PDB file of C-alpha atoms in Angstrom:
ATOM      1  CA  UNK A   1    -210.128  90.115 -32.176  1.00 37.00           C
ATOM      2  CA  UNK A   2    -208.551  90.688 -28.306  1.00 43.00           C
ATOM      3  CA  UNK A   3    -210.741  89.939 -25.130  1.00 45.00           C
ATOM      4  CA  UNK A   4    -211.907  92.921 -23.850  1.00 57.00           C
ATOM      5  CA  UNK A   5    -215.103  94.477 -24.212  1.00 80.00           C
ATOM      6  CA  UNK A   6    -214.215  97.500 -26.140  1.00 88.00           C
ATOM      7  CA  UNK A   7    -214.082  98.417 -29.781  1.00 90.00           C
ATOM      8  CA  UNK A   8    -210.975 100.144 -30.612  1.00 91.00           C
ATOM      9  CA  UNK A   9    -209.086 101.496 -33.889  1.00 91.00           C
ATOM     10  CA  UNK A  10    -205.547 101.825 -34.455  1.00 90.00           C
ATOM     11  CA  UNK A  11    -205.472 106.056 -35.062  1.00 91.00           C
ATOM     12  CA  UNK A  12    -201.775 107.672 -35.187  1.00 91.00           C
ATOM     13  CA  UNK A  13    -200.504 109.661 -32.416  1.00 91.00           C
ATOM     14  CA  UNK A  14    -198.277 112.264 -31.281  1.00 88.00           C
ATOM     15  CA  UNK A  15    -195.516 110.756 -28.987  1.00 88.00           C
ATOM     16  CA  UNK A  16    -196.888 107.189 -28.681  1.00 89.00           C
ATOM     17  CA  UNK A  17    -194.380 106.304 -26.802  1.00 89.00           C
ATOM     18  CA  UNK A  18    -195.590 108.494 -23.872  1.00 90.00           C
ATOM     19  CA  UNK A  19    -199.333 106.760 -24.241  1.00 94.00           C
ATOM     20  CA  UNK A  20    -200.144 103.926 -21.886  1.00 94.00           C
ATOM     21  CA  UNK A  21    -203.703 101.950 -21.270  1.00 94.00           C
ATOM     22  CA  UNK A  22    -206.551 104.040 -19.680  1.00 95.00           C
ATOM     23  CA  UNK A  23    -205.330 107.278 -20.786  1.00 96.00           C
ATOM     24  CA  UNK A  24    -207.846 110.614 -22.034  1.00 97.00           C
ATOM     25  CA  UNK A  25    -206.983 111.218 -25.409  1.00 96.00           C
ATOM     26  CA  UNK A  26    -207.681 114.698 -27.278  1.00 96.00           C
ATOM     27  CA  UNK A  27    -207.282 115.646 -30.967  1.00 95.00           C
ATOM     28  CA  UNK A  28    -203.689 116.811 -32.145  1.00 93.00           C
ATOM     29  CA  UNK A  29    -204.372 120.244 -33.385  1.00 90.00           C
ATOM     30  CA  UNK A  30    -201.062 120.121 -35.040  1.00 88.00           C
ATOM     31  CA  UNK A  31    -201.254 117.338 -37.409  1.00 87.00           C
ATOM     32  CA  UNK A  32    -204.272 116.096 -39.336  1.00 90.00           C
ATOM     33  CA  UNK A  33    -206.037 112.902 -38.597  1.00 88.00           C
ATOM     34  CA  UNK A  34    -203.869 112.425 -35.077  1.00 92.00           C
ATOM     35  CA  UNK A  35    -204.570 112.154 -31.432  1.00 94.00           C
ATOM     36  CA  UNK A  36    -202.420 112.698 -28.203  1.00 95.00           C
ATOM     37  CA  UNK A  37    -202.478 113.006 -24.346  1.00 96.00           C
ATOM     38  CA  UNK A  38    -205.011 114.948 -22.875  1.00 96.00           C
ATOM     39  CA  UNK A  39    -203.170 118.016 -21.771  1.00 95.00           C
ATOM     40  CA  UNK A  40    -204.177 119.505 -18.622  1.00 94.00           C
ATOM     41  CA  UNK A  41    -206.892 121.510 -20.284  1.00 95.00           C
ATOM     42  CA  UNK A  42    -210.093 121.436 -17.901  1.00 93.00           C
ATOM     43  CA  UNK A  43    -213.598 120.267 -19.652  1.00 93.00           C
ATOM     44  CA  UNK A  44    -211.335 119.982 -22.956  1.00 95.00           C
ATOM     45  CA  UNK A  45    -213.698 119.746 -26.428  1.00 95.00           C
ATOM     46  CA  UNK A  46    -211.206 118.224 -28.613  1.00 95.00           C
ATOM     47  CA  UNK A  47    -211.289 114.776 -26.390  1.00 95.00           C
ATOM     48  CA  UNK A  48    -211.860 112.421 -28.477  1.00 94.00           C
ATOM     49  CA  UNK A  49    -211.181 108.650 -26.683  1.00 94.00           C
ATOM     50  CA  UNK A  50    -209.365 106.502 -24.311  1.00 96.00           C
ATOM     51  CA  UNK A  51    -206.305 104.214 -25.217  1.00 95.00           C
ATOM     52  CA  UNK A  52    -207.626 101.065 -25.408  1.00 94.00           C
ATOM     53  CA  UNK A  53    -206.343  98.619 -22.548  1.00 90.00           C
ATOM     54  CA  UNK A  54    -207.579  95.022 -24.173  1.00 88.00           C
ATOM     55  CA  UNK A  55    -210.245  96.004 -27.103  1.00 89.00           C
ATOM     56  CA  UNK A  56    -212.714  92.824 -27.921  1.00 87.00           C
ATOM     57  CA  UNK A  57    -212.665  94.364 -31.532  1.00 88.00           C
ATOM     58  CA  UNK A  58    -210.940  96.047 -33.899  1.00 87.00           C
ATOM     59  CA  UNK A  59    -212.351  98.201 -36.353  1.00 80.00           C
ATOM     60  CA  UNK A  60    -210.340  97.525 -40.103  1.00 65.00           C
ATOM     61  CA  UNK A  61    -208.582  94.357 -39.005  1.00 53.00           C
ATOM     62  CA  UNK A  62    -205.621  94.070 -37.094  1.00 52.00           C
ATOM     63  CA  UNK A  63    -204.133  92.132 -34.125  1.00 52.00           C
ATOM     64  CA  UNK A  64    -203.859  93.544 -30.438  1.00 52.00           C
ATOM     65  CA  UNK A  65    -200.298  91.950 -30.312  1.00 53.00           C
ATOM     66  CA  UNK A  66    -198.866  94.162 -33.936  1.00 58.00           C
ATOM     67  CA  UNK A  67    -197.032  96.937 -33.542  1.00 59.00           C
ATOM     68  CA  UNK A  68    -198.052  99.743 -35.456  1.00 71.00           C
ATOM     69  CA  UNK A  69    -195.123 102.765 -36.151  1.00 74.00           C
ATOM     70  CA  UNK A  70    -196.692 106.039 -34.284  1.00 85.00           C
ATOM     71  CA  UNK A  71    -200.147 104.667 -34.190  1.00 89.00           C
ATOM     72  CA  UNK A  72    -201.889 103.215 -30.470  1.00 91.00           C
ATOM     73  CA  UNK A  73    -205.443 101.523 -29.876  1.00 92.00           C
ATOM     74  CA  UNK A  74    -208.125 104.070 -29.687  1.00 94.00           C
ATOM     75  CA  UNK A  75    -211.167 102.800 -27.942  1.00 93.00           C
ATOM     76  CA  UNK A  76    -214.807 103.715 -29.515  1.00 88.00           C
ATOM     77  CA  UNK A  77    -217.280 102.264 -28.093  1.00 91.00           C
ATOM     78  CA  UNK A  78    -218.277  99.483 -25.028  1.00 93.00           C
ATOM     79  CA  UNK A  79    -216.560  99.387 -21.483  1.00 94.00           C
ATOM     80  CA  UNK A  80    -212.699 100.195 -21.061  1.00 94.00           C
ATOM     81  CA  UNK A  81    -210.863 101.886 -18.047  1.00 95.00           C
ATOM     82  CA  UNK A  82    -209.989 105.040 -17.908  1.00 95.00           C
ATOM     83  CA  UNK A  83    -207.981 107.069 -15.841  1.00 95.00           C
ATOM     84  CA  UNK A  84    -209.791 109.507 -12.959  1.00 94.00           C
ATOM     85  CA  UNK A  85    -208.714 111.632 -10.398  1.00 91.00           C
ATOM     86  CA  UNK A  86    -210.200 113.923  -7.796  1.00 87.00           C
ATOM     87  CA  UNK A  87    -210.581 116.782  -9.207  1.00 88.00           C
ATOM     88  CA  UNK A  88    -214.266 116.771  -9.633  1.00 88.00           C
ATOM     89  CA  UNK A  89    -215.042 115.385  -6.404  1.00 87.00           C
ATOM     90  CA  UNK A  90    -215.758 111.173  -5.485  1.00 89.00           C
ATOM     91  CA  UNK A  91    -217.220 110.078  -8.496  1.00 92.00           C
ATOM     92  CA  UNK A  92    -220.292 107.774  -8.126  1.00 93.00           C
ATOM     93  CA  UNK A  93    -221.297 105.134 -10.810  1.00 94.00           C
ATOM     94  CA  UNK A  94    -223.665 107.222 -13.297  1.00 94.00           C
ATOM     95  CA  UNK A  95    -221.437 109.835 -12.899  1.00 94.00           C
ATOM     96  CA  UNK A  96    -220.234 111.685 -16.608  1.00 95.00           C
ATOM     97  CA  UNK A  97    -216.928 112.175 -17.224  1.00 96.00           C
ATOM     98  CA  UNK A  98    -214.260 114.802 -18.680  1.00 96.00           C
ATOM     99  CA  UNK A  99    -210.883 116.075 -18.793  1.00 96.00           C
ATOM    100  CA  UNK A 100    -209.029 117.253 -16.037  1.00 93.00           C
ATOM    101  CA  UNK A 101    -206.264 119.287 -15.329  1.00 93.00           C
ATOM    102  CA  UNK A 102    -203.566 116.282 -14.676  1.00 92.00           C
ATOM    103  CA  UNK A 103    -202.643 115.489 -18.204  1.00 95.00           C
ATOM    104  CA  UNK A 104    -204.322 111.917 -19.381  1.00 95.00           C
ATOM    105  CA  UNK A 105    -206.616 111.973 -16.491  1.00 95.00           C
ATOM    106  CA  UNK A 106    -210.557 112.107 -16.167  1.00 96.00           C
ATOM    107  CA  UNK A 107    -212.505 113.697 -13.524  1.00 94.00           C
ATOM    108  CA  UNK A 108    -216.096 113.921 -12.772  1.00 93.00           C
ATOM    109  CA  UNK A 109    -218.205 116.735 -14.882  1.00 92.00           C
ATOM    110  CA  UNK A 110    -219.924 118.582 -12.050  1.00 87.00           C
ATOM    111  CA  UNK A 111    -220.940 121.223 -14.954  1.00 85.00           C
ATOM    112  CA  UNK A 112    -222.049 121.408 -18.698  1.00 88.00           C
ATOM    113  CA  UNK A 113    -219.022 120.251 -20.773  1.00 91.00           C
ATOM    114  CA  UNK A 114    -218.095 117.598 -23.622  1.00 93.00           C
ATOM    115  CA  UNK A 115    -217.800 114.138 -21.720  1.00 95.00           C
ATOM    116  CA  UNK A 116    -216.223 111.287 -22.854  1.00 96.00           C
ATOM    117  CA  UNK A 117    -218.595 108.386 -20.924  1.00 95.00           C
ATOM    118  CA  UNK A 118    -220.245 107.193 -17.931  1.00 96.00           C
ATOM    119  CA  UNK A 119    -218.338 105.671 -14.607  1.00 95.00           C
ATOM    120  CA  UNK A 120    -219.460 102.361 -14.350  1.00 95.00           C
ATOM    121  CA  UNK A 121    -217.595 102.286 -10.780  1.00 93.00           C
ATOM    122  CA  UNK A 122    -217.108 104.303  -7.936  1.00 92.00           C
ATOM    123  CA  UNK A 123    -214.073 106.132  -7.307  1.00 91.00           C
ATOM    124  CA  UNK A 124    -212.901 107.510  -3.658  1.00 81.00           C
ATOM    125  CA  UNK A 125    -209.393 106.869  -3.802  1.00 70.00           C
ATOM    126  CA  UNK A 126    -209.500 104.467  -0.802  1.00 62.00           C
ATOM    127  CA  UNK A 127    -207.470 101.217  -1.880  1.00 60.00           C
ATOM    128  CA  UNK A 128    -207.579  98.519   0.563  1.00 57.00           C
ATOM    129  CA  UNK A 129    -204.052  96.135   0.291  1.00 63.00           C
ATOM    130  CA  UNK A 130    -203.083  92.652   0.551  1.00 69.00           C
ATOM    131  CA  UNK A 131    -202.514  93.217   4.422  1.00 74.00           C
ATOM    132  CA  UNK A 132    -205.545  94.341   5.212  1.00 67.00           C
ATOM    133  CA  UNK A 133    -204.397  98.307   5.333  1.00 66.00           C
ATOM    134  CA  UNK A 134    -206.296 101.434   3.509  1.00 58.00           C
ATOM    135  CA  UNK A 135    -204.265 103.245   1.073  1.00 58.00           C
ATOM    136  CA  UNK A 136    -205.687 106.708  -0.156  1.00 56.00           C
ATOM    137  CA  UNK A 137    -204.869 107.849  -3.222  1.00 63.00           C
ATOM    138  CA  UNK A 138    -205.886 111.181  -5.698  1.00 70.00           C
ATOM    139  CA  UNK A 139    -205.879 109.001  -8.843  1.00 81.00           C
ATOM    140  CA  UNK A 140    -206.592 105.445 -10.218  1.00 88.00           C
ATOM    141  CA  UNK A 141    -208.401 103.759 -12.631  1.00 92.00           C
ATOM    142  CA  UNK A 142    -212.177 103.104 -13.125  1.00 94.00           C
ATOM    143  CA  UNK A 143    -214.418 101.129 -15.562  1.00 94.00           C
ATOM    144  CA  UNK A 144    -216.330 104.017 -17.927  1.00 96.00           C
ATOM    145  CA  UNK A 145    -218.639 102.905 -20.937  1.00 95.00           C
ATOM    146  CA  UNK A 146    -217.753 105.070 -23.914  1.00 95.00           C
ATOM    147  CA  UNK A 147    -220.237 107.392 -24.583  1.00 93.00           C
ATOM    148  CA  UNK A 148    -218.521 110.832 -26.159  1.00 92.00           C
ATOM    149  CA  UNK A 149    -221.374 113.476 -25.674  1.00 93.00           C
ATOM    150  CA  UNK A 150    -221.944 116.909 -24.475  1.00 91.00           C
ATOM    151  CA  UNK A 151    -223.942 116.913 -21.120  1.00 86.00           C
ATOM    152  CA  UNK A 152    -225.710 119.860 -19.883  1.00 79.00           C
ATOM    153  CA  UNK A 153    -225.419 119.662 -16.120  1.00 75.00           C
ATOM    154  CA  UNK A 154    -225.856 122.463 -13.265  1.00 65.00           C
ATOM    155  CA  UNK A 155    -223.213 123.166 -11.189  1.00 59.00           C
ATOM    156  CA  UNK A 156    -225.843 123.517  -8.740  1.00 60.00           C
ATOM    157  CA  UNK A 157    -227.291 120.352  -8.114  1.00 58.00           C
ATOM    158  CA  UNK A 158    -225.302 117.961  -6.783  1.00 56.00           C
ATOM    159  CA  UNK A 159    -226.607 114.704  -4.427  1.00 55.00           C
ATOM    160  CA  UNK A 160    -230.552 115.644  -4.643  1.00 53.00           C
ATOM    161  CA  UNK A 161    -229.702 119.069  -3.933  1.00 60.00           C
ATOM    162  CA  UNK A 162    -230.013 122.713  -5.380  1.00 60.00           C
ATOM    163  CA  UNK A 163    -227.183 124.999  -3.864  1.00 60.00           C
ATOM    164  CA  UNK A 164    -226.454 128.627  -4.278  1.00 58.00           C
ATOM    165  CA  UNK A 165    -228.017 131.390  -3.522  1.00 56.00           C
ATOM    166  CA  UNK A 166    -229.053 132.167  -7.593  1.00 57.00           C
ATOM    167  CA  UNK A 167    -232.800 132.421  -8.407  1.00 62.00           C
ATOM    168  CA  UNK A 168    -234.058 129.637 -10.951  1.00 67.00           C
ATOM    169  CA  UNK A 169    -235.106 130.621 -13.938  1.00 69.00           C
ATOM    170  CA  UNK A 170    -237.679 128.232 -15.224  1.00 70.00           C
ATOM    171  CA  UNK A 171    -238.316 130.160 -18.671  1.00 72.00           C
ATOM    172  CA  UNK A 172    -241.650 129.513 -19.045  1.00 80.00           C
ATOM    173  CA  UNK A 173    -241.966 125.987 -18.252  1.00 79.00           C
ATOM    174  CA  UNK A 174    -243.957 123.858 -15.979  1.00 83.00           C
ATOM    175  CA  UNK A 175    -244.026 122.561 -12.811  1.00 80.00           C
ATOM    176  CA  UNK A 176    -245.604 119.540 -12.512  1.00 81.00           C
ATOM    177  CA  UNK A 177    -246.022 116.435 -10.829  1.00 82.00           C
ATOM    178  CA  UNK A 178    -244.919 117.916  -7.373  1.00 83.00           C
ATOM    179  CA  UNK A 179    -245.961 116.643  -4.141  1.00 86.00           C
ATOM    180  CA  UNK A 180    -245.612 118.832  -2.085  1.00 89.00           C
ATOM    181  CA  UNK A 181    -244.034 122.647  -1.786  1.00 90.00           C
ATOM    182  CA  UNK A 182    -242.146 123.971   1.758  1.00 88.00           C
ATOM    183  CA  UNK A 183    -240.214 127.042   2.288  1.00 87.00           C
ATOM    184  CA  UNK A 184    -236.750 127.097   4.035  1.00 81.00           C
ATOM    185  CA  UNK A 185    -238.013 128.937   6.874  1.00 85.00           C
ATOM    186  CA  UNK A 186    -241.060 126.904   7.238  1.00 85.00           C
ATOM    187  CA  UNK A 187    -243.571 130.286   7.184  1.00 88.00           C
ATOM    188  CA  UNK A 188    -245.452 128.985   4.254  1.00 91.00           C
ATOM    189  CA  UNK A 189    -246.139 125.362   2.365  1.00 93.00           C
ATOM    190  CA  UNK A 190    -248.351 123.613   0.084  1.00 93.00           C
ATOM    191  CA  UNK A 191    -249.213 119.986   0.954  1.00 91.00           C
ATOM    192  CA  UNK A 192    -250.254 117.510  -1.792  1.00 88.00           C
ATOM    193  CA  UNK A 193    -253.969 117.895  -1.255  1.00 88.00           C
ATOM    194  CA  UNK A 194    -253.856 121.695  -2.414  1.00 88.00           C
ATOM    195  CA  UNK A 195    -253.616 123.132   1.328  1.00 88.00           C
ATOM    196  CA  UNK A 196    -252.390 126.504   1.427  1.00 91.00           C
ATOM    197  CA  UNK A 197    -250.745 127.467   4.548  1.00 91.00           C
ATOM    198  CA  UNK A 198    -248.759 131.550   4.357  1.00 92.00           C
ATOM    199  CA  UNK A 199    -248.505 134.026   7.150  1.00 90.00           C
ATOM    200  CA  UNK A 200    -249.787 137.277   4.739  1.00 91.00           C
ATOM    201  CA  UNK A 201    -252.033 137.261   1.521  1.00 91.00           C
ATOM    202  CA  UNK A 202    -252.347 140.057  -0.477  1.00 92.00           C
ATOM    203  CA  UNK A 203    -254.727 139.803  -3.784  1.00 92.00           C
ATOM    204  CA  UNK A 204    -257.265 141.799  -5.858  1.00 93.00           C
ATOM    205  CA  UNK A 205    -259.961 138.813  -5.895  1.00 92.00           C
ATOM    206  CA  UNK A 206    -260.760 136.368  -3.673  1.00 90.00           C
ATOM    207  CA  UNK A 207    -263.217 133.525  -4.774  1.00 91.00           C
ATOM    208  CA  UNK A 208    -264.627 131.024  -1.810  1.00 89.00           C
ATOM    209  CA  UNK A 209    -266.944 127.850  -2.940  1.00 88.00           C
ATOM    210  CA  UNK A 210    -269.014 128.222  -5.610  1.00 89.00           C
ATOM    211  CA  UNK A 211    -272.431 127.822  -6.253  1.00 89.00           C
ATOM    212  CA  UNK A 212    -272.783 124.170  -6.604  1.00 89.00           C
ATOM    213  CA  UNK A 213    -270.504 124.035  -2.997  1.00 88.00           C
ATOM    214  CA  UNK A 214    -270.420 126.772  -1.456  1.00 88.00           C
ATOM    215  CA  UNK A 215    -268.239 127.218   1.483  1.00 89.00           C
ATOM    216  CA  UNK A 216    -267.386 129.466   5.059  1.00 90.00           C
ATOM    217  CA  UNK A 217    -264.420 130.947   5.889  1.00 92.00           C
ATOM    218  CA  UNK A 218    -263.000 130.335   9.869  1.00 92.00           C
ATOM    219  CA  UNK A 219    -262.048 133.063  11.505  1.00 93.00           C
ATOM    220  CA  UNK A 220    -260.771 133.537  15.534  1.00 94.00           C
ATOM    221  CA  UNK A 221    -262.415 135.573  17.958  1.00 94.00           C
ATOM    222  CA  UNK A 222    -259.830 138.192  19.284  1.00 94.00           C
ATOM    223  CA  UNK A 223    -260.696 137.837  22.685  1.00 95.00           C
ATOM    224  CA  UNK A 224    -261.505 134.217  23.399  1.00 94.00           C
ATOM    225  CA  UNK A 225    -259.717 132.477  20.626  1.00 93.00           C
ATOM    226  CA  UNK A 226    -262.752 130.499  19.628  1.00 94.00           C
ATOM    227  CA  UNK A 227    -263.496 129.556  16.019  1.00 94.00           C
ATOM    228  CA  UNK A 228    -265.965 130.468  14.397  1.00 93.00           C
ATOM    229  CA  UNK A 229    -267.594 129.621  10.626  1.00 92.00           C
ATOM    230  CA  UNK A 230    -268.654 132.549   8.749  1.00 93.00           C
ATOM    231  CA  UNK A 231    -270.679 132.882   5.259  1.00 91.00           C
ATOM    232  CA  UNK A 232    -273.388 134.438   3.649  1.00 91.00           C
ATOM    233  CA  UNK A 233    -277.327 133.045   3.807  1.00 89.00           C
ATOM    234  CA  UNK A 234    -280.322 134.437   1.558  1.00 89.00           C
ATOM    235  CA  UNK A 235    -277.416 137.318   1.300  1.00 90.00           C
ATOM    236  CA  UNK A 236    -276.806 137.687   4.811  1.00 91.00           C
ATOM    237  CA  UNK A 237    -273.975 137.202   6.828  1.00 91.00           C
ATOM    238  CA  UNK A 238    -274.152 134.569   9.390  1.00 92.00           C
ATOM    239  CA  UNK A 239    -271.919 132.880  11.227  1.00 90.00           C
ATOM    240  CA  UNK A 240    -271.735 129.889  13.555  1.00 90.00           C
ATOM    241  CA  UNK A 241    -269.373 128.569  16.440  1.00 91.00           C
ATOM    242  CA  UNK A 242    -266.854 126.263  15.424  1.00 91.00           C
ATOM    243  CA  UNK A 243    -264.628 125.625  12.173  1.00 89.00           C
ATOM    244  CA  UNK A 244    -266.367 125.625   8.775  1.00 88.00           C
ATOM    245  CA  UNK A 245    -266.034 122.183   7.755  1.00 78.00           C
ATOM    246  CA  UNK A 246    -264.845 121.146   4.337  1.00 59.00           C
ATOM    247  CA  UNK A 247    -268.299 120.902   2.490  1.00 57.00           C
ATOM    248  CA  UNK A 248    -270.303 123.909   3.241  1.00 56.00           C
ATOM    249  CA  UNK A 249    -271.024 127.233   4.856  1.00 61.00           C
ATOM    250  CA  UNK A 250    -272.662 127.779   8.065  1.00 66.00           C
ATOM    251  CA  UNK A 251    -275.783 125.980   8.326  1.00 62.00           C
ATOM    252  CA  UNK A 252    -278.989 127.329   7.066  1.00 48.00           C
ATOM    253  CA  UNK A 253    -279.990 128.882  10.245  1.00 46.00           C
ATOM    254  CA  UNK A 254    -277.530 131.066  12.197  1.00 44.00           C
ATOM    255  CA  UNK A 255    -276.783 130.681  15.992  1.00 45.00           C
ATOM    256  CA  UNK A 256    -275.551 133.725  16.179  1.00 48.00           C
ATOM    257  CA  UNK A 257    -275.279 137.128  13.692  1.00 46.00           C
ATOM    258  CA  UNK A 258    -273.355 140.268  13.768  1.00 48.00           C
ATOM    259  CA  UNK A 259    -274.846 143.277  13.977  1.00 46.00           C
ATOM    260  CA  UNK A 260    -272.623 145.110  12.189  1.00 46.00           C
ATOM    261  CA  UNK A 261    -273.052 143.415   9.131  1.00 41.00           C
ATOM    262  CA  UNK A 262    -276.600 142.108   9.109  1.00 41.00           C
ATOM    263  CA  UNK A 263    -278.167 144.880   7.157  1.00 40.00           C
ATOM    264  CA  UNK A 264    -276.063 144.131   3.753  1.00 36.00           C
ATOM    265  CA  UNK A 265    -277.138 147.353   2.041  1.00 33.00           C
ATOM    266  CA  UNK A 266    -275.164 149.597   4.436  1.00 37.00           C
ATOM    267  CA  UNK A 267    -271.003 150.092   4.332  1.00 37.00           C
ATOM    268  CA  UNK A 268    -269.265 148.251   6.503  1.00 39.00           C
ATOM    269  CA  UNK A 269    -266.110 149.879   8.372  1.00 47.00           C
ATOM    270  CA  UNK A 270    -262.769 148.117   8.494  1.00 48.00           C
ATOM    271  CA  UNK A 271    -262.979 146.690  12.255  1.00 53.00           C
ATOM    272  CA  UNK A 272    -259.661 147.989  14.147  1.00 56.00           C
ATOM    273  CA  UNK A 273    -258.027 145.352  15.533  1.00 52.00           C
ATOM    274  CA  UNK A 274    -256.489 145.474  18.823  1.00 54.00           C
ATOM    275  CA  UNK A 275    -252.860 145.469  18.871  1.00 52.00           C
TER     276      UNK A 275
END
């Protein structure tokens, strides 16, 4: 039993020697049952642990202080540092973590891959010294807890946001629990309380109210500007000055009515709008 808070295993490795606390470990492809440095390959599969720095367990027995011929301390499970770099970008606590291209070294998984745990620190290289000065530096060490997985991430989302140009693909699936909707250029939204707000619509039915409530719609005059509230009454049209409000039509007797449409039984032609 050591101090740490890790549990490690004594596993047999190629070059030992070469193996030092915090490093990415992969499996040896060339020998059965063996692991070795990370190698430089990017989002590796084969990683596999981290060399334990001061495990608070070991699994089968054993002392921290033994030495063990071409075996090292693997760590499984619980909180151990682990080398990171760069590579991925400043990694943030939450942050998954896989192999880089620096051999031994973790970087942040900014895409789906194999990941060998979770930053419990944050990493951005900035090391403040004894004197008071900032030191940068493209590699150190951070806390991770061991959690060997494969983590679907998009490339595209990164801080809160979706980049690229690509269209999503939702296949099929919901959206729900939105609160609101707004397009880049601002031309068109959906508020939370349903409120549609587009430039254009173009559809083969159009349903307003219904019988229980039903409603107006507002249109402008062209000339003046004004509002005005228009709906059908006893199946005429009628309309009345001022916005429909948000529980009914026009009122039961019209102020006003437009000629051109008052007699319901005759066909009405498209008005021409002035340019």
């Amino acid at each position: 039993v050591g101090g740490g808070a890790d549990v490690a295993e004594y596993m047999t490795a190629q070059n030992p020697e070469s193996l030092t606390p915090g490093d990415l470990l992969i499996v040896d492809q060339d020998s059965d049952a063996m692991v070795t440095k990370s190698d430089g390959t990017l989002k590796d599969t084969r990683i596999i642990g981290i060399v334990s720095t001061n495990p608070g367990l070991i699994a089968a027995g054993g002392e921290v202080e033994e030495s063990k011929d071409n075996q090292v301390l693997v760590a499984l499970a619980g909180r151990v540092p682990l080398k990171v770099n760069f590579e991925g970008g400043e990694i943030k606590k939450g942050d998954r973590l896989t192999s880089s291209s620096i051999e031994g070294e973790a970087m942040k998984a900014t895409s789906s891959a194999y990941t060998i745990g979770i930053a419990l620190e944050d990493f951005d290289g900035d090391m403040i010294n004894e004197d008071g000065t900032v030191t940068y530096n493209s590699g150190g060490e951070i806390l991770v807890f061991i959690n060997l997985t494969y983590s679907k991430l998009s490339p595209d989302i990164k801080e809160g946001t979706v980049a690229g140009e690509a269209m999503r693909d939702l296949n099929g699936s919901d959206l729900i629990n939105v609160g609101a909707i707004k397009s880049a250029n601002g031309q068109w939204s959906i508020d939370a309380s349903g409120r549609l707000i587009v430039e254009e619509i173009k559809t083969k039915r159009l349903e307003v109210g219904d019988s229980e409530n039903p409603q107006g719609i507002t249109i402008y005059d062209q000339d003046t500007g004004e509002e005005y509230c228009v709906g059908v009454k006893s199946g005429e049209w009628v309309k009345q000055k001022g916005k429909c409000n948000s529980t009914s039509a026009p009122d039961s007797a019209p102020k006003e009515q437009s000629p051109e449409i008052a007699n319901t039984t005759e066909v009405l032609e498209e008005p021409q709008l002035q340019p």
